[in-house]
Short mmCIF file of C-alpha atoms and ligand atoms in Angstrom, two decimals:
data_model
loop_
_atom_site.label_atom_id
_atom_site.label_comp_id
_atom_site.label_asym_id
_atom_site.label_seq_id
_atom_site.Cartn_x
_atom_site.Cartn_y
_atom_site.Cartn_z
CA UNK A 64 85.48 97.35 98.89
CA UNK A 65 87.77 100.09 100.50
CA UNK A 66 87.31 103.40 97.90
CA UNK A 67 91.37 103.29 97.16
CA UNK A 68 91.15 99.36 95.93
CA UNK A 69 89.98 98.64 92.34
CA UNK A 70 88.71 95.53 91.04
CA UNK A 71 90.70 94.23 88.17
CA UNK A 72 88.54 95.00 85.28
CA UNK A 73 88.17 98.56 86.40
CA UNK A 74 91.85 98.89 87.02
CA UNK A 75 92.22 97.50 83.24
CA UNK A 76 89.82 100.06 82.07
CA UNK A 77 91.49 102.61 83.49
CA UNK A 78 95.22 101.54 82.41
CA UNK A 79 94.07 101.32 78.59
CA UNK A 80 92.91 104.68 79.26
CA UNK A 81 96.28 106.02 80.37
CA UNK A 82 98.10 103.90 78.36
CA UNK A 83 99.50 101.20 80.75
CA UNK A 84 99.99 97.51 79.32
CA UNK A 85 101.23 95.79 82.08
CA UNK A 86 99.78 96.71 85.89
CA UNK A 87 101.36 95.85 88.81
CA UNK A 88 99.58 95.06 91.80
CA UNK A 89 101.06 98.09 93.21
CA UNK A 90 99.75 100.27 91.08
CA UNK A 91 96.40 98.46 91.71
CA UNK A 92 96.62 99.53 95.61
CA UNK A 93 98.13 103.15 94.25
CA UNK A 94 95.16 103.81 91.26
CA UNK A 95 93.26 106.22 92.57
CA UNK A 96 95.98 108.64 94.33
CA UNK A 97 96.71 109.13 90.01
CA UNK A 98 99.83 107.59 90.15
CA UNK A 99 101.43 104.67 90.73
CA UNK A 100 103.36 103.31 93.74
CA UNK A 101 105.98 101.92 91.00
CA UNK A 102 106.34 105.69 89.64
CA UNK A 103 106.40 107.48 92.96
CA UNK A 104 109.49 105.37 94.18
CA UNK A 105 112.52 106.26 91.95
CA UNK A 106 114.33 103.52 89.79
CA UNK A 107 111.70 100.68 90.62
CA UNK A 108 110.41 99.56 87.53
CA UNK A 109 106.83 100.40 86.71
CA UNK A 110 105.60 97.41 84.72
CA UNK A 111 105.72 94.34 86.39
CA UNK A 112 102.69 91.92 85.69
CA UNK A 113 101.44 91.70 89.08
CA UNK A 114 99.58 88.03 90.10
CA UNK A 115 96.69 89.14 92.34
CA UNK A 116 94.20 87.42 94.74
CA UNK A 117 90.60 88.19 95.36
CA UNK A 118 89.74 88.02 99.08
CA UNK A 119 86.15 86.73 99.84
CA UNK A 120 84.97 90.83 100.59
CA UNK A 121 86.11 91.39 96.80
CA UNK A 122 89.35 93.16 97.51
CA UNK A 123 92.09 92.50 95.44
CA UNK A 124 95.57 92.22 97.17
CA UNK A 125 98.84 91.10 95.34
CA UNK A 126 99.91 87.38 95.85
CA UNK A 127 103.16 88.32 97.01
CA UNK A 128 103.27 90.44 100.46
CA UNK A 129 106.10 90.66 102.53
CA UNK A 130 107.02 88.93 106.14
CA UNK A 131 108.54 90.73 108.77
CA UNK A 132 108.81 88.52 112.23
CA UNK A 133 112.48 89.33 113.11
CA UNK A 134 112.51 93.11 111.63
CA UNK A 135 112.88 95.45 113.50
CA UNK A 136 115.08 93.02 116.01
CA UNK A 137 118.64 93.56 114.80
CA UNK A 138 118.70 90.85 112.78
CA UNK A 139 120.11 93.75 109.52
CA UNK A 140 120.55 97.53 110.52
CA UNK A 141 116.74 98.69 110.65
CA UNK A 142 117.27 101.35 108.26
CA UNK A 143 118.53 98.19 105.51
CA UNK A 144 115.14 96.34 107.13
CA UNK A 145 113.16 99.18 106.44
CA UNK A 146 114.62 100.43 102.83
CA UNK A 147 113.79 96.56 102.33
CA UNK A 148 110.47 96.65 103.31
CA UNK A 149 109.85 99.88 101.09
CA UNK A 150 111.63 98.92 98.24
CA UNK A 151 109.25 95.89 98.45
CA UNK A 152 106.24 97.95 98.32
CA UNK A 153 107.35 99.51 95.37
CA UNK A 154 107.89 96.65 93.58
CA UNK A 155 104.29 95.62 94.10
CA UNK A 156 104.82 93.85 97.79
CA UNK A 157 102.25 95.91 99.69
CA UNK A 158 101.04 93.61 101.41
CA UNK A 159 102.91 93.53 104.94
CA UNK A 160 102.01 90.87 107.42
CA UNK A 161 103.47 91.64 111.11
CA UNK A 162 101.93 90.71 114.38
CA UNK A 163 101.76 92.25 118.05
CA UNK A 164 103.87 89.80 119.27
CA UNK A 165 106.89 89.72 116.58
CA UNK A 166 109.84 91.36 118.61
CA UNK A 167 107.20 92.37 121.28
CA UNK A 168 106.16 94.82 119.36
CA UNK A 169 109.15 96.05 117.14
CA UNK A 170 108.17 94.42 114.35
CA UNK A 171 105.16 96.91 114.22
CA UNK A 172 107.06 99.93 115.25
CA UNK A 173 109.71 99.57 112.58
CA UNK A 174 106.80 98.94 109.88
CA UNK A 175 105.42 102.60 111.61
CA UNK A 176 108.05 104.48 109.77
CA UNK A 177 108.05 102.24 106.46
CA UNK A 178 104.67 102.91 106.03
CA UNK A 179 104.49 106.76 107.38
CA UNK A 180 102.93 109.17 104.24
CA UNK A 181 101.69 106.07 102.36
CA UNK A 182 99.23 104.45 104.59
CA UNK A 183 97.21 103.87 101.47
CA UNK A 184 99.68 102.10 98.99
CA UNK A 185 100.11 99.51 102.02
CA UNK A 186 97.36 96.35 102.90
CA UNK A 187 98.26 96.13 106.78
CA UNK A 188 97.84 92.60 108.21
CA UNK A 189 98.50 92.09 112.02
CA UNK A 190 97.50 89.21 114.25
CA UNK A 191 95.99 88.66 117.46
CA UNK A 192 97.28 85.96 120.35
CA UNK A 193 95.18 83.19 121.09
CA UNK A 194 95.64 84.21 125.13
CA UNK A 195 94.16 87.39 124.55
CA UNK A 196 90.90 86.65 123.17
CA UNK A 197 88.46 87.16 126.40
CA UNK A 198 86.66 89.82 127.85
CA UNK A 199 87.87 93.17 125.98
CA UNK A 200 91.32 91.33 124.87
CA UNK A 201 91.24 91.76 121.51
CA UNK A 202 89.74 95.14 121.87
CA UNK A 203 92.78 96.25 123.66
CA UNK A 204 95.32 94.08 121.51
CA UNK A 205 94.14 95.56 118.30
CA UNK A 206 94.35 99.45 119.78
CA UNK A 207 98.06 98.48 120.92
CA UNK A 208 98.72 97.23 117.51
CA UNK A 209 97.29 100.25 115.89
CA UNK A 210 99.24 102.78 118.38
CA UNK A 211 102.72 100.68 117.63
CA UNK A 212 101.58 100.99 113.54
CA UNK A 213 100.62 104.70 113.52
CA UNK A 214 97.11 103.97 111.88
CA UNK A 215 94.35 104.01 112.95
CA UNK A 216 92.65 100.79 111.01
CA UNK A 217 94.39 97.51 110.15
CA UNK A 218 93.36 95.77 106.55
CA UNK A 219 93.57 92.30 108.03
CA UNK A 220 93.37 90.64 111.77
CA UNK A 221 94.37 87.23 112.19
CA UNK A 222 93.80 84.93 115.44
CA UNK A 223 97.29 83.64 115.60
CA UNK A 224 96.52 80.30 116.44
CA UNK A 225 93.74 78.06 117.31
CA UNK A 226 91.60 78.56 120.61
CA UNK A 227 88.95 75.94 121.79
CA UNK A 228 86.35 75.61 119.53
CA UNK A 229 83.78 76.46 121.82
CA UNK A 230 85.46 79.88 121.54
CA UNK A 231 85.10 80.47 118.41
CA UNK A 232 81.15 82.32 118.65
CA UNK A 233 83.36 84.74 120.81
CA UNK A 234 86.36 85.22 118.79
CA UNK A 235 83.95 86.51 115.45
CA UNK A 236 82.09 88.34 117.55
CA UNK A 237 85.14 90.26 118.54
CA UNK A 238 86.40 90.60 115.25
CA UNK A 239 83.09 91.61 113.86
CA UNK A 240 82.80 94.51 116.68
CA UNK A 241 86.15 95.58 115.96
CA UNK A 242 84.63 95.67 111.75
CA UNK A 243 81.73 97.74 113.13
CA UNK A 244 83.83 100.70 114.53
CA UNK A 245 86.07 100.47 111.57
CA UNK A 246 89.34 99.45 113.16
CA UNK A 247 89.84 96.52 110.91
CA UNK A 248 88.67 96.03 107.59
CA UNK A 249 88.35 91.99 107.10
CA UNK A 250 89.28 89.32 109.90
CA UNK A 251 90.97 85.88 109.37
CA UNK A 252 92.64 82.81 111.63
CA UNK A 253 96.78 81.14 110.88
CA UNK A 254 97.21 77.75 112.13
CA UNK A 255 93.91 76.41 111.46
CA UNK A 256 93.45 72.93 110.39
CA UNK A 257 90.46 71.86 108.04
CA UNK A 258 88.04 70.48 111.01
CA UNK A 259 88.66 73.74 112.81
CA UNK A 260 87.62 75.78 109.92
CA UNK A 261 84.70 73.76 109.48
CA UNK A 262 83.65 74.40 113.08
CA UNK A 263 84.71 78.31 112.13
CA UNK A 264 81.96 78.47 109.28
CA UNK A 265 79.41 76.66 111.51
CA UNK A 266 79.25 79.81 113.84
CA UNK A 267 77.39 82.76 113.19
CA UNK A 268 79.69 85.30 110.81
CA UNK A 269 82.08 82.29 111.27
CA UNK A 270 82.15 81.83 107.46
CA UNK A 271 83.50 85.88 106.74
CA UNK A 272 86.64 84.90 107.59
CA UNK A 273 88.97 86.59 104.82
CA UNK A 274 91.88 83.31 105.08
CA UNK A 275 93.24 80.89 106.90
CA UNK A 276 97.54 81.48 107.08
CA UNK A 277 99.23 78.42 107.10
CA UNK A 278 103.00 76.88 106.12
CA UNK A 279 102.97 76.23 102.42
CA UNK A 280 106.04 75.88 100.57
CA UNK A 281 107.58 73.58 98.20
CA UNK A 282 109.47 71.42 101.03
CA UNK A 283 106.54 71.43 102.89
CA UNK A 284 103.07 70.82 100.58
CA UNK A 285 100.94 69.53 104.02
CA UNK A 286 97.81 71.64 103.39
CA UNK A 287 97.24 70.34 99.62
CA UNK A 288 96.32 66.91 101.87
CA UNK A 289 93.29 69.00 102.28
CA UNK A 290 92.94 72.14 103.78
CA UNK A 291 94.13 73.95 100.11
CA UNK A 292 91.36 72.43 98.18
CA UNK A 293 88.72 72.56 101.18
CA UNK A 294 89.80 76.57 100.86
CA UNK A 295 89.20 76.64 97.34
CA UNK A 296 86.16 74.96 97.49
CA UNK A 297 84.97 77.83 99.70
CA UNK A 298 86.54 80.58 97.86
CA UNK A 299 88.59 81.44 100.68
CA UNK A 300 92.52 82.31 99.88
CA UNK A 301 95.05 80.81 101.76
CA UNK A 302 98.15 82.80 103.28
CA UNK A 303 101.12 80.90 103.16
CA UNK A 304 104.08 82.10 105.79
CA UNK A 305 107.74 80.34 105.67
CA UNK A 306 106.93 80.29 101.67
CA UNK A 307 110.78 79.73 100.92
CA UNK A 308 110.65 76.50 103.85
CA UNK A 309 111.29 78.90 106.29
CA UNK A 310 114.60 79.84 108.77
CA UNK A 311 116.19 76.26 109.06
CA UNK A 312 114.60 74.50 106.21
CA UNK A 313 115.05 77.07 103.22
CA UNK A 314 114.84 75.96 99.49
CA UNK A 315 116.59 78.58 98.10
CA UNK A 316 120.25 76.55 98.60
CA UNK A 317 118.42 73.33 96.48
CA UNK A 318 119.86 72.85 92.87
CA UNK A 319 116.46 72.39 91.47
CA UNK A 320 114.87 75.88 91.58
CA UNK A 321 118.33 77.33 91.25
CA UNK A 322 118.45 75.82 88.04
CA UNK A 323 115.16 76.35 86.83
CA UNK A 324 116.05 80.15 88.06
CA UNK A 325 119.00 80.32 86.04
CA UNK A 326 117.05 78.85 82.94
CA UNK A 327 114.71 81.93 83.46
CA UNK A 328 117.08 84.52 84.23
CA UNK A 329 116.10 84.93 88.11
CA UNK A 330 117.01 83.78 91.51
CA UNK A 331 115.90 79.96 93.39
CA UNK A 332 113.70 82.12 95.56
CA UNK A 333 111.12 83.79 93.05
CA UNK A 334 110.76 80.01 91.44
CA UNK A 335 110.07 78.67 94.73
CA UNK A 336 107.51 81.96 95.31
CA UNK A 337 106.30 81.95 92.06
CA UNK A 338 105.69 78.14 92.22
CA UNK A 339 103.56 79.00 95.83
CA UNK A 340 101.67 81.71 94.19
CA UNK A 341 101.16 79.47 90.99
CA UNK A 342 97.03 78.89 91.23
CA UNK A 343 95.42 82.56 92.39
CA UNK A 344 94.33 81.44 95.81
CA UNK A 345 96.99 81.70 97.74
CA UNK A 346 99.26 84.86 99.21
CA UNK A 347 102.93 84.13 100.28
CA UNK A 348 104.34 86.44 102.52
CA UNK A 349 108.49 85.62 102.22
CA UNK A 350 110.52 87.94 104.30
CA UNK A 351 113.88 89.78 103.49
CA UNK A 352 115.62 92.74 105.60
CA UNK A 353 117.87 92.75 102.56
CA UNK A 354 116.83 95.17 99.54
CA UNK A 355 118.75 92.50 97.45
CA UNK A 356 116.72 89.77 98.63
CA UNK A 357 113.14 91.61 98.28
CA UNK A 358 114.33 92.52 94.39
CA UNK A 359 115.03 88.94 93.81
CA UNK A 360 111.97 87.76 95.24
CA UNK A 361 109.27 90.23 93.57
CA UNK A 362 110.67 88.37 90.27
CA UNK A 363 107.77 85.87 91.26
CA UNK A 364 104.76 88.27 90.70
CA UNK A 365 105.80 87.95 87.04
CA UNK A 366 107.09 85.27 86.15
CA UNK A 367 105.74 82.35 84.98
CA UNK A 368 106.78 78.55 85.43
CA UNK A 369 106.14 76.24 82.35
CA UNK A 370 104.44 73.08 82.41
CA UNK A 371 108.08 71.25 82.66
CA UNK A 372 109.28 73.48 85.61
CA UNK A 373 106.14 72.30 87.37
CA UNK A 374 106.76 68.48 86.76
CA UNK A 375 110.44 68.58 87.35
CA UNK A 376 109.52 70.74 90.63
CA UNK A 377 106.74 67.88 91.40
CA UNK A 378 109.89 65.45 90.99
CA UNK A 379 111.91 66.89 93.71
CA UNK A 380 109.21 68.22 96.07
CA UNK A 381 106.80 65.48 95.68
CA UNK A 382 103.27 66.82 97.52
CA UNK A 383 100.77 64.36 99.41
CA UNK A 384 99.57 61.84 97.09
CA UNK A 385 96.46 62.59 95.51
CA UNK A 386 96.94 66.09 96.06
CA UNK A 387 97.03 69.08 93.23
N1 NAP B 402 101.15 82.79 111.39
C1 NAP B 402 102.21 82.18 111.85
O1 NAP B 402 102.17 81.37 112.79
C2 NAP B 402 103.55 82.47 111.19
C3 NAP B 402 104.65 81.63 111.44
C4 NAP B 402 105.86 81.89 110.78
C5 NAP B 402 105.95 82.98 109.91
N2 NAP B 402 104.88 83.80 109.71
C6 NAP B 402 104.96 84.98 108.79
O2 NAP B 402 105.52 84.54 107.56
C7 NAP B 402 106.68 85.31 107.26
C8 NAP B 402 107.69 84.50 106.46
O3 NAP B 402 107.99 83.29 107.09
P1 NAP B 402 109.46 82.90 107.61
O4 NAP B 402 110.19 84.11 107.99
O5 NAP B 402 109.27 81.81 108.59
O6 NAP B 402 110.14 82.18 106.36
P2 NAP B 402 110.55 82.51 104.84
O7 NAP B 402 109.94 83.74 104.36
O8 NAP B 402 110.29 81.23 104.10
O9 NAP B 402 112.13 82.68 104.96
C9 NAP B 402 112.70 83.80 105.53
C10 NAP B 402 114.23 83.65 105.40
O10 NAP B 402 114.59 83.64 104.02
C11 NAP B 402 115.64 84.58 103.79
N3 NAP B 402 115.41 85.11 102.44
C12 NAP B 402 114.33 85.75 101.95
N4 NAP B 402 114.46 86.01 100.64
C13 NAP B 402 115.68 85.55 100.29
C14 NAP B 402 116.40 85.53 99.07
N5 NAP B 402 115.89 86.04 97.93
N6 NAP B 402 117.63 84.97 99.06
C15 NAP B 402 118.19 84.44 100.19
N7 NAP B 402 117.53 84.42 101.38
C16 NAP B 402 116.29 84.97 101.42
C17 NAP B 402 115.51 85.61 104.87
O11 NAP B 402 116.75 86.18 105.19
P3 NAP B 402 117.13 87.71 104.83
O12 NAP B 402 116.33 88.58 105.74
O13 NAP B 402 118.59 87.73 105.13
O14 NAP B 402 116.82 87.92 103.39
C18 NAP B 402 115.01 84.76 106.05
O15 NAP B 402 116.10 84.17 106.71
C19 NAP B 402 107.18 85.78 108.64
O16 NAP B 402 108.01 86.90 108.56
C20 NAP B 402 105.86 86.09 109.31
O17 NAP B 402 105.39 87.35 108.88
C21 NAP B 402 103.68 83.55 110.32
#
């Protein structure tokens, strides 16, 4: 486990000892610098309960990260984007999930500045295309990423989407040099169906693979079918993007969670999060460029649904049949 990363029950430990009764996950990412992220950034609050998830290599990341495919592509002003994406990590989002190819790179350069002087407090997942994964591809995709980041190591490297199977012995094998020489600390695939993650784990190393990231929200419940329980049963988390139904299909105008919301005090979008985040194996990465947005959505790290949300939820969003 990376030195600045503490498991839970240490973290606990060392919160009773300095007097903390609620940790956030960002403090979790921030122990060992002595203080938290929460208390280094001015007027975020410092004790949210933070839900966490337990990747297969024992670190412990928050469940809620944030998204960032059209920052840095004046969708907001970047300096809104980026006070989003900071205000985020503060309130326990640190977790950022980008890719090379998001904006052709300016996804990655605007995270650059976010994360400039706190390298640390931030879990850094980018992603690899599936046309660049032969001969020293990935090598060279992974050293662009870094140079458009500022870092020099990436938390988490994804294969966008599926290659041919047979490529697969060459893919881990990338991703396990790039491990070796420290560049990336855990590797993982998006887009993967269940029969192509069983061919993953049937290849040497295949079966390190950190998570699959997949579309999981309450409009769209495909992967309970079953790549969500095949994932559990192999202790792998999934990481679910378009968590709020995505661009053109978003939940967060539907009466239901905006009445559950108002029942709990909080906004449509942290009961649709909170709902995706709702069993401990799986991430969601929603993304805002508005510091608004980001507030209302890190509601979900804390709160919790009741049983009645859930069936009432279940009601309007019903998921594959026989699925849980
Ligand atoms: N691996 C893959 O193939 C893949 C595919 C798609 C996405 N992803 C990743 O997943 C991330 C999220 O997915 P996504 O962008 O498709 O969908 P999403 O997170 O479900 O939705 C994003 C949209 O929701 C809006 N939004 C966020 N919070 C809100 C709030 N509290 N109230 C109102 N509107 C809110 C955002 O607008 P504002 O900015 O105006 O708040 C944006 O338009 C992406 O950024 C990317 O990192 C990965």
């Amino acid at each position: 486990m990376r030195k600045h990363l503490l498991d839970r029950r240490r973290f606990n430990a060392l919160c009773a000892t300095i007097g903390l009764s609620s940790p956030s996950a960002g403090a979790i990412v921030a122990a060992t610098s002595g203080q938290s992220a929460a208390a280094q950034d001015a007027g975020a609050p410092t004790s949210a309960a933070g839900r966490t998830v337990k990747l297969p290599n024992g670190t412990i990341v928050p469940a809620l990260g944030q998204g960032t495919w059209h920052l840095g592509q004046g969708r907001h002003p970047a300096a809104v984007e980026e006070e989003a994406l900071r205000l985020g990590v503060s309130l326990g989002l640190q977790l950022i999930d980008t890719s090379g190819n998001y904006g052709d790179g300016l996804s990655e350069k605007l995270i650059s500045r976010v994360i400039a002087g706190r390298r640390d407090r931030v879990f850094l997942v980018s992603k690899v295309e599936a046309y660049e994964v032969t001969g020293d591809g990935m090598a060279r995709a992974c050293e662009a990423s870094l140079a458009r980041l500022g870092t020099n190591y990436l938390d988490l490297y994804l294969l966008h989407s599926p290659v041919p199977s047979r490529l697969f012995a060459g893919v881990v094998t990338g991703f396990e040099r790039l491990r070796a020489t420290g560049k990336i600390r855990a590797w993982g695939v998006s887009n993967f169906n269940t029969s192509q993650m069983e061919e993953l784990f049937r290849v040497p190393d295949g079966p390190s693979c950190a998570t699959n990231q997949v579309p999981y929200s309450l409009n769209n419940r495909d992967i309970e079918r079953d790549l969500l329980p095949w994932c559990k049963q192999h202790d792998m988390p999934v990481m679910a993007y378009s968590p709020l139904g995505g661009d053109n299909n978003l939940v967060i105008g539907d009466p239901t969670p905006a009445r559950i919301g108002a029942a709990h005090g909080c906004a449509a979008a942290a009961v649709a999060l909170a709902w995706v985040i709702r069993n401990g194996n799986v991430i969601a990465i929603p993304e805002s460029g508005v510091p608004a947005h980001v507030k209302e959505n890190a509601v979900a790290l804390s709160l919790t649904l009741t049983p009645q949300d859930f069936q009432i939820l279940d009601a309007a969003y019903p998921g594959p049949s026989g699925a849980n």
